[in-house]
Amino acid sequence: MSTHEVLNQAPAREGVDEFAANVPLVEAVARWGRGGSQTGGGSPAPDSPDADGIDAASVLHDLGRHVGSAAFQRDAERANTQPPVLHTHDRWGDRIDEVEYDDAYHRIMAAAVGAGAHTSAWAEPGPGANVERAAAFFLLAQVEPGHACPVSMTHAAVPTLELAASGLARDWMPRLLSREYEPGLGGSGVAKRSALVGMAMTEKQGGSDVRANTTRAEPTGSDGPWGREFRLTGHKWFCSAPMSDAFLVLAQAPGGLSCFFVPRVLPDGSRNVFRIQRLKDKLGNRSNASSEIELDGTAAWLVGDEGRGVATIVQMVTRTRLDCVIGTAAGMRQAVAEASWHVRHRRAFGELLVDQPAMQAVVADLALESEAATVTAMRLARAYDDDADASEQAFRRLATAVSKYWVCKRGPGHAHEALECLGGNGYTEAFPLARRYREQPLLAIWEGSGNVIALDVLRVLAREPEAFDAFFAVVADATGEHAALDLEVAEAQAVVLEVSRDPASGAVRARELTERLALVLQASLLVQHAPAAVADAFVRSRIEGDGGTMYGALPPGLDTAAILARA
């Protein structure tokens, strides 16, 4: 008799169309994508082509099958187990400051750029373009999140680069919009046809307080096609994706904190001074290199007005915050998909786990959180399209901050509970949820940790009160369906009014206010767009507070089978 026979293990979850398997995402693309209707309207057939004849659903199904393939999953694992390696010098002792990535990482990047997950919404604009770009970004980040950093920054850099001198924008914009991925820096007479853009803002003494930056920018007195040239000197504590082709950098110019464009390769083909001092040894996000850099007489070109660095780069920061929401939602989807797969194949005490009420409640609760995050992310993406009117722009200004705070805060706990569904397997590196558990906290930190974001909500209240009007106008579309939600909306509005009347109390109540706003937004979107079983469960457990504080403590009488069917 064999002493080792493998029984009762879930098969590998591969060969899956991850887009088709994600019903809320399919519905969101149908509703808000280019083939859908206006901002908050109804849903056309999921496979209907858009106005330009592009079958977005077909493209996303192809991408879903690619990221759900065994080959892509192996690449995702390898990119994280064979992390980037820094080479400061070549074998002759010359400074090169290059980061070497495994070939698996390059294959993932090629897929992301080829799918337009970076800049397709800019290259092919129109109503719904940001939704389709967000869906592609979502699918890729669901399986391998680390590469999403340079992809997101390149997408977000476009509106800031549009503020640069015409010659700089003319030379670089086509490269950002290209769907060709070219690893390496090029140079030495070899001009790259594509480019990725990163950013370097924070310094060790300031962190989120970028106005405390000490990096100096000294004008050279030279003005050319790329605009005013400066030389930068200083240290950046965090520089993400240091092998990007160019960076947006904040530094202190004579006129104050300003934004600069820093290419790795100069127009004459020589290397710019960009000294990568070390790569950060991070909790997660292993496939993506994060670094400390030294700038020492580094050539840079002014973007926007001198002394207006924060205002110049804010468009980039806002869009990377949106991608934090999308990325966290993608991570929640991976967690739900893996947990659902496991419980549908694993038996305990004579039954499949999925047939046991306690496990049903846990996975259904995880699915509720995932669906709420997904519909929030996609609705926000729609508000970034070029047809967004003043009200939509005001809505996104507030809703992005609110959602970034809440969705990203919920990510780590969600990943932990999903990991637990797999038991001991979930805690091993052989399964993807251990990697996801380490990944989710990053998105709550990147582009502003909790307090920074909550205080940003207060700044919106002080400077752009019309954003709250726009926000509650969106939420109001769900009123009248649930008395508890209507009451919570009224209470949230009351807190807004109280804080506006007593700004001194604002900092103390900033998190409370932000959480209330986030929950009423998510609940209202589910009431408007999700099946009744999902919306009712979310309102009863999150708004009425009829559930417990842990996942799986759902109130009685919910249709968990219907919720699980969507997972």
XYZ file of C-alpha atoms in Angstrom:
567
model
C 0.000 0.000 0.000
C 1.303 3.448 -0.879
C 2.302 5.565 2.117
C 1.768 8.819 0.258
C -1.407 9.354 -1.688
C -2.600 12.923 -2.299
C -6.288 13.246 -1.495
C -8.712 16.076 -0.795
C -6.530 18.845 -2.189
C -7.987 21.537 -4.445
C -6.656 21.354 -8.022
C -4.570 24.191 -9.402
C -6.689 27.225 -10.202
C -5.420 27.832 -13.731
C -6.800 27.979 -17.228
C -9.406 30.475 -15.989
C -10.778 33.532 -17.783
C -10.366 35.913 -14.859
C -12.532 38.540 -16.515
C -15.455 36.204 -17.172
C -15.160 34.792 -13.653
C -15.524 38.259 -12.111
C -19.214 39.032 -12.595
C -19.162 42.467 -10.875
C -16.258 43.566 -13.082
C -17.974 42.353 -16.263
C -21.097 44.271 -15.280
C -19.144 47.424 -14.436
C -17.396 47.456 -17.828
C -20.742 46.898 -19.566
C -22.291 49.730 -17.563
C -19.522 52.334 -17.631
C -17.173 51.253 -20.415
C -17.207 52.757 -23.895
C -19.998 50.432 -24.963
C -22.088 51.399 -21.949
C -24.238 54.358 -21.089
C -23.516 57.597 -19.299
C -22.066 58.030 -15.837
C -24.695 56.322 -13.757
C -26.911 54.713 -16.355
C -28.046 51.229 -17.186
C -26.234 48.233 -18.551
C -26.056 47.187 -22.206
C -25.246 43.657 -23.211
C -21.789 42.813 -21.783
C -20.341 41.915 -25.171
C -21.629 44.903 -27.134
C -18.935 46.854 -29.041
C -18.293 50.500 -28.279
C -18.969 53.411 -30.597
C -15.644 52.888 -32.380
C -16.411 49.248 -33.090
C -13.949 48.031 -30.439
C -15.246 44.974 -28.629
C -13.837 45.861 -25.219
C -15.293 42.765 -23.587
C -13.565 40.514 -26.112
C -10.230 42.239 -25.449
C -10.698 41.872 -21.702
C -11.701 38.211 -22.056
C -8.435 37.602 -23.938
C -6.504 39.359 -21.187
C -8.479 37.453 -18.537
C -7.469 34.154 -20.098
C -3.853 35.296 -20.292
C -3.555 36.297 -16.633
C -5.478 33.166 -15.634
C -3.081 30.883 -17.481
C -0.577 28.635 -15.758
C 2.255 30.387 -17.595
C 1.311 33.845 -16.306
C 0.907 32.507 -12.780
C 4.376 30.942 -12.949
C 5.785 34.239 -14.149
C 4.061 36.043 -11.281
C 5.598 33.671 -8.778
C 9.042 33.811 -10.339
C 9.072 37.610 -10.554
C 8.590 37.660 -6.783
C 10.930 34.812 -5.852
C 13.691 36.114 -8.159
C 13.559 39.784 -7.115
C 15.369 42.690 -8.769
C 19.109 43.009 -8.282
C 21.003 46.314 -8.207
C 24.246 46.718 -10.164
C 25.853 50.018 -9.225
C 29.015 49.462 -11.316
C 30.064 47.414 -14.298
C 33.019 45.039 -14.154
C 35.436 47.791 -15.110
C 34.320 50.010 -12.244
C 32.205 52.451 -14.201
C 29.023 53.607 -12.530
C 25.952 52.205 -14.326
C 23.146 52.206 -11.703
C 21.071 49.510 -13.343
C 18.516 47.136 -11.895
C 18.342 43.623 -13.310
C 14.953 41.893 -13.407
C 14.103 38.294 -14.104
C 12.773 37.567 -17.581
C 9.427 36.674 -16.001
C 9.025 40.285 -14.881
C 9.713 41.529 -18.399
C 7.085 39.176 -19.821
C 4.547 40.521 -17.338
C 5.450 44.112 -18.174
C 5.191 43.393 -21.878
C 1.686 42.007 -21.342
C 0.633 45.051 -19.294
C 1.977 47.606 -21.741
C 0.667 45.629 -24.693
C -2.799 45.610 -23.127
C -2.693 49.368 -22.643
C -2.941 49.061 -18.846
C -0.626 52.061 -18.659
C -1.881 54.775 -21.011
C -4.680 53.447 -23.224
C -7.158 55.908 -21.703
C -4.965 58.765 -22.972
C -4.131 57.202 -26.331
C -7.758 56.267 -27.072
C -9.842 58.740 -25.044
C -13.598 58.839 -24.815
C -16.442 58.105 -22.412
C -15.596 54.831 -20.658
C -11.950 54.719 -21.740
C -10.696 54.979 -18.159
C -13.013 52.165 -17.110
C -11.603 49.802 -19.710
C -8.059 50.806 -18.845
C -8.875 50.273 -15.157
C -10.295 46.816 -15.892
C -7.112 45.786 -17.704
C -5.001 47.168 -14.850
C -7.252 45.287 -12.382
C -6.863 41.920 -14.135
C -3.089 42.132 -14.308
C -2.684 43.413 -10.739
C -4.958 40.642 -9.482
C -2.295 38.069 -10.281
C 0.945 40.078 -10.082
C 0.700 43.411 -8.265
C 4.334 44.536 -8.139
C 4.648 45.466 -11.794
C 1.591 47.714 -11.424
C 3.738 50.431 -9.836
C 5.531 51.648 -13.009
C 2.388 50.965 -15.052
C 0.335 53.201 -12.750
C 2.925 55.968 -12.572
C 3.250 56.110 -16.338
C -0.517 56.445 -16.688
C -0.616 59.138 -14.014
C 2.347 61.096 -15.395
C 0.594 62.032 -18.642
C -1.467 65.026 -17.380
C 1.562 66.411 -15.529
C 3.803 66.024 -18.561
C 1.250 67.986 -20.572
C 2.267 70.998 -18.452
C 5.883 70.729 -19.629
C 7.453 72.738 -22.417
C 6.088 71.807 -25.809
C 9.354 70.284 -26.978
C 9.596 68.008 -23.961
C 5.993 66.860 -24.286
C 6.394 66.390 -28.040
C 9.489 64.189 -27.619
C 8.209 62.083 -24.739
C 4.437 61.758 -25.016
C 4.430 59.338 -27.978
C 6.813 57.108 -26.047
C 4.505 57.016 -23.028
C 1.521 56.181 -25.214
C 3.330 53.373 -27.030
C 2.240 49.784 -26.444
C 5.727 48.490 -27.075
C 7.707 47.421 -24.023
C 11.452 47.882 -24.253
C 13.448 46.888 -21.165
C 16.708 48.658 -20.462
C 17.614 52.300 -20.745
C 18.813 52.494 -24.327
C 21.169 55.352 -25.075
C 24.496 55.248 -26.902
C 22.770 56.120 -30.134
C 19.894 53.665 -29.619
C 16.695 55.682 -29.168
C 13.871 53.895 -27.427
C 10.419 54.111 -28.989
C 8.619 53.645 -25.671
C 9.083 54.821 -22.099
C 7.946 54.360 -18.535
C 7.847 57.205 -16.021
C 8.332 57.042 -12.258
C 8.423 59.598 -9.486
C 10.731 60.570 -6.631
C 9.121 62.908 -4.128
C 9.759 61.834 -0.541
C 12.922 62.378 1.476
C 14.072 60.805 4.708
C 13.428 63.873 6.842
C 9.974 64.631 5.467
C 8.094 61.647 4.072
C 4.626 62.883 3.151
C 5.647 66.412 4.157
C 7.212 67.147 0.792
C 7.523 70.845 1.592
C 10.317 69.808 3.987
C 12.334 68.532 1.022
C 15.936 69.722 0.884
C 16.915 68.612 -2.629
C 18.152 71.751 -4.392
C 17.426 72.807 -7.949
C 19.818 75.358 -9.416
C 19.006 76.972 -12.786
C 21.653 76.636 -15.468
C 20.429 79.690 -17.345
C 19.894 77.504 -20.383
C 16.496 77.416 -22.075
C 15.936 74.959 -24.898
C 13.183 72.946 -26.563
C 12.607 71.111 -23.279
C 12.212 74.360 -21.337
C 14.234 75.713 -18.407
C 17.110 73.461 -17.399
C 18.222 72.955 -13.805
C 20.755 70.878 -11.871
C 19.422 68.856 -8.935
C 21.400 67.863 -5.836
C 19.941 65.814 -3.010
C 18.792 62.455 -1.683
C 15.437 60.778 -2.266
C 14.399 58.244 0.373
C 11.935 56.439 -1.899
C 12.172 56.223 -5.662
C 9.902 53.568 -7.121
C 10.793 51.607 -10.237
C 14.269 53.159 -10.663
C 14.758 51.562 -14.089
C 12.010 53.767 -15.521
C 13.124 55.994 -18.364
C 12.291 59.264 -16.640
C 11.010 60.622 -13.340
C 8.981 63.475 -11.989
C 10.904 64.894 -9.035
C 10.178 67.590 -6.466
C 13.036 69.912 -5.490
C 13.569 73.361 -3.985
C 14.187 75.921 -6.730
C 14.924 79.615 -6.042
C 11.195 80.257 -6.427
C 10.158 77.441 -4.065
C 9.264 73.757 -4.294
C 8.975 72.858 -7.964
C 8.394 69.853 -10.208
C 11.101 68.618 -12.569
C 11.439 66.078 -15.346
C 14.532 63.904 -14.909
C 15.448 61.494 -17.742
C 17.830 58.596 -17.156
C 19.345 59.145 -20.614
C 20.115 62.666 -21.845
C 19.297 63.943 -25.333
C 22.870 63.291 -26.482
C 22.640 59.623 -25.466
C 24.756 59.887 -22.338
C 23.593 58.754 -18.901
C 22.236 61.339 -16.509
C 23.571 61.358 -12.932
C 21.138 59.074 -11.146
C 22.874 57.109 -8.397
C 20.870 54.209 -7.030
C 22.292 53.792 -3.543
C 20.369 50.693 -2.540
C 17.136 48.799 -3.120
C 14.637 48.752 -0.275
C 14.154 45.419 1.494
C 10.362 45.498 1.660
C 7.715 43.424 3.397
C 6.102 42.658 0.037
C 6.016 44.115 -3.471
C 9.115 42.061 -4.151
C 8.941 42.066 -7.939
C 9.070 45.865 -8.004
C 12.321 47.640 -7.201
C 12.081 50.550 -4.774
C 15.224 52.489 -4.087
C 17.103 55.341 -2.510
C 18.788 57.631 -5.005
C 21.357 60.415 -4.984
C 21.120 63.339 -7.384
C 24.390 65.205 -7.842
C 24.278 67.899 -10.489
C 21.577 65.873 -12.211
C 20.102 67.445 -15.341
C 16.403 68.269 -14.983
C 13.796 70.366 -16.758
C 11.109 72.425 -15.042
C 7.517 71.212 -15.418
C 4.817 73.752 -14.648
C 5.517 76.990 -12.814
C 8.440 77.441 -10.468
C 7.264 77.296 -6.857
C 4.130 75.338 -7.825
C 5.529 71.836 -7.554
C 2.745 70.302 -5.500
C 0.039 71.827 -7.677
C 1.862 70.552 -10.764
C 2.261 66.976 -9.625
C -1.133 66.668 -7.911
C -2.769 65.280 -11.061
C -0.264 62.435 -11.006
C -0.809 61.794 -7.308
C -4.605 61.786 -7.671
C -4.491 59.167 -10.414
C -2.026 56.952 -8.588
C -4.361 57.139 -5.581
C -7.141 55.889 -7.825
C -4.882 53.025 -8.881
C -4.325 52.195 -5.206
C -8.088 51.673 -4.966
C -8.148 49.588 -8.154
C -5.103 47.590 -7.047
C -6.583 46.845 -3.638
C -9.868 45.804 -5.249
C -7.868 43.526 -7.547
C -6.172 42.001 -4.513
C -9.529 41.443 -2.850
C -10.729 39.697 -5.989
C -7.705 37.383 -5.964
C -8.362 36.595 -2.303
C -12.044 35.807 -2.916
C -11.290 33.763 -6.035
C -8.690 31.632 -4.257
C -10.842 31.158 -1.155
C -13.929 30.288 -3.219
C -11.955 27.806 -5.300
C -10.562 26.092 -2.219
C -13.865 25.700 -0.377
C -15.556 24.312 -3.480
C -12.983 21.508 -3.696
C -12.008 20.781 -0.104
C -13.956 18.431 2.166
C -14.014 18.467 5.950
C -16.149 16.441 8.333
C -17.825 14.684 5.421
C -18.920 17.762 3.454
C -17.491 20.251 1.023
C -16.461 23.365 2.903
C -18.706 25.482 0.691
C -21.734 23.548 1.920
C -20.999 24.321 5.570
C -22.891 27.399 6.826
C -20.002 28.889 8.797
C -17.694 28.837 5.760
C -20.472 30.072 3.484
C -20.854 33.129 5.694
C -17.126 33.879 5.666
C -16.680 33.613 1.902
C -19.917 35.490 1.210
C -18.759 38.287 3.503
C -15.399 38.430 1.726
C -17.246 38.545 -1.600
C -19.378 41.466 -0.386
C -16.260 43.455 0.452
C -14.694 42.591 -2.881
C -17.758 43.568 -4.909
C -18.118 46.864 -3.045
C -14.474 47.700 -3.734
C -14.783 46.736 -7.400
C -17.901 48.787 -8.139
C -16.387 51.758 -6.272
C -13.146 51.567 -8.239
C -14.892 51.326 -11.599
C -17.358 54.121 -10.823
C -14.427 56.333 -9.852
C -12.576 55.443 -13.048
C -15.610 56.586 -15.054
C -15.401 59.990 -13.353
C -11.908 60.456 -14.829
C -13.029 60.275 -18.460
C -12.652 63.336 -20.627
C -16.425 63.926 -20.754
C -16.583 64.470 -16.980
C -18.411 67.712 -16.244
C -17.697 70.045 -13.320
C -19.867 67.994 -10.975
C -18.128 64.741 -11.888
C -14.718 66.340 -11.429
C -15.763 67.627 -8.011
C -17.135 64.170 -7.117
C -13.909 62.418 -8.051
C -11.802 64.882 -6.074
C -13.519 63.847 -2.848
C -14.492 60.272 -3.674
C -10.942 59.309 -4.686
C -9.548 60.347 -1.314
C -12.427 58.758 0.590
C -12.127 55.475 -1.315
C -8.351 55.425 -1.147
C -8.567 55.658 2.627
C -11.281 53.058 3.171
C -10.771 50.430 0.478
C -7.015 50.297 1.056
C -7.511 50.110 4.834
C -9.802 47.112 4.353
C -7.341 45.266 2.132
C -4.986 43.668 4.701
C -7.729 42.264 6.947
C -9.562 40.938 3.920
C -6.432 39.153 2.685
C -5.845 37.651 6.117
C -9.352 36.201 6.363
C -9.175 34.763 2.851
C -5.780 33.230 3.603
C -7.286 31.553 6.647
C -9.915 29.882 4.448
C -7.089 27.846 2.909
C -5.838 26.748 6.313
C -2.153 25.846 6.471
C -1.851 25.968 2.681
C -2.724 29.654 2.753
C 0.186 30.394 5.057
C 2.756 28.832 2.750
C 4.585 30.537 -0.082
C 3.447 27.790 -2.466
C 0.025 29.464 -2.653
C -0.508 33.087 -3.751
C -2.359 34.455 -0.724
C 0.731 34.701 1.474
C 2.186 37.020 -1.144
C -1.080 38.949 -1.316
C -1.193 39.303 2.473
C 2.196 41.056 2.355
C 1.158 43.159 -0.600
C -2.090 44.720 0.606
C -0.649 46.996 3.356
C 1.477 48.814 0.776
C -1.501 50.345 -0.990
C -2.726 51.847 2.278
C 0.684 53.551 2.636
C 1.582 54.442 -0.949
C 0.428 57.917 -2.052
C -0.561 58.902 1.460
C -1.194 56.807 4.545
C -4.433 56.960 6.496
C -4.012 60.238 8.347
C -2.691 62.024 5.274
C -5.718 60.966 3.248
C -8.252 61.708 5.994
C -6.786 65.196 6.435
C -6.994 65.647 2.672
C -10.742 65.062 2.974
C -10.841 67.976 5.439
C -8.912 70.141 2.989
C -11.519 69.412 0.341
C -14.214 70.460 2.808
C -12.424 73.748 3.464
C -11.496 74.588 -0.126
C -14.004 72.787 -2.354
C -17.333 72.409 -0.527
C -18.980 71.849 -3.900
C -17.248 68.438 -3.950
C -19.439 67.353 -1.040
C -22.542 68.499 -2.899
C -21.475 66.432 -5.915
C -20.653 63.451 -3.708
C -24.029 63.433 -1.981
C -25.769 63.930 -5.327
C -24.313 60.588 -6.448
C -25.252 58.954 -3.157
C -28.784 60.381 -3.340
C -29.564 58.182 -6.338
C -29.901 55.274 -3.890
C -32.109 56.927 -1.294
C -35.538 55.555 -0.569
C -34.513 51.906 -0.829
C -33.216 51.296 2.705
C -34.227 53.332 5.738
C -30.923 52.537 7.447
C -28.933 53.847 4.494
C -31.037 57.002 4.308
C -30.397 57.585 8.014
C -26.657 57.010 7.615
C -26.512 59.460 4.703
C -28.237 62.067 6.876
C -25.824 61.404 9.734
C -22.834 61.681 7.420
C -24.139 65.011 6.153
C -24.583 66.136 9.748
C -20.950 65.299 10.547
C -19.842 67.264 7.482
C -21.852 70.247 8.712
C -20.494 69.967 12.254
C -16.884 69.779 11.084
C -17.342 72.690 8.705
C -18.731 74.802 11.581
C -15.970 73.753 13.985
C -12.759 73.210 11.987
C -10.789 72.807 15.222
C -12.492 69.442 15.777
C -11.819 68.344 12.217
C -8.520 66.558 12.739
C -9.990 64.505 15.582
C -13.015 63.513 13.502
C -11.255 63.189 10.135
C -11.183 59.418 10.140
C -14.746 59.116 11.381
C -15.945 61.435 8.629
C -13.973 59.634 5.932
C -15.218 56.216 7.012
C -18.844 57.363 7.039
C -18.498 58.833 3.569
C -16.859 55.682 2.237
C -19.537 53.368 3.555
C -22.458 55.426 2.275
C -20.783 55.649 -1.133
C -20.215 51.901 -1.348
C -23.691 51.090 -0.088
C -25.348 53.512 -2.482
C -23.448 52.123 -5.475
C -24.417 48.563 -4.570
C -28.056 49.550 -4.081
C -28.023 51.160 -7.526
C -26.099 48.506 -9.427
C -25.828 45.169 -7.601
C -28.458 42.451 -7.162
C -30.736 42.875 -4.159
C -29.067 40.001 -2.297
C -25.712 41.783 -2.406
C -27.007 45.275 -1.649
C -29.221 44.100 1.226
C -26.398 42.121 2.802
C -24.008 45.053 2.586
C -26.488 47.516 4.072
C -27.488 45.195 6.912
C -23.924 44.211 7.829
C -22.051 47.491 7.195
C -24.665 50.230 7.608
C -27.152 48.812 10.094
C -24.311 47.143 11.975
C -26.361 43.980 12.245
C -23.285 41.807 11.773
C -20.207 41.297 13.903
C -16.834 42.961 13.661
C -15.171 39.967 11.984
C -15.779 38.550 8.515
C -18.391 35.803 8.579
C -20.545 37.233 11.381
C -23.349 38.096 8.979
C -26.907 38.748 10.170
C -29.427 35.923 9.666
C -31.765 35.719 6.718
C -29.344 36.768 3.962
C -29.190 35.003 0.614
C -25.595 33.816 0.930
C -26.046 31.332 -1.916
C -26.763 34.179 -4.347
C -23.727 36.103 -3.102
C -21.486 33.060 -3.410
C -22.730 32.412 -6.961
C -21.236 35.767 -8.000
C -17.896 34.888 -6.386
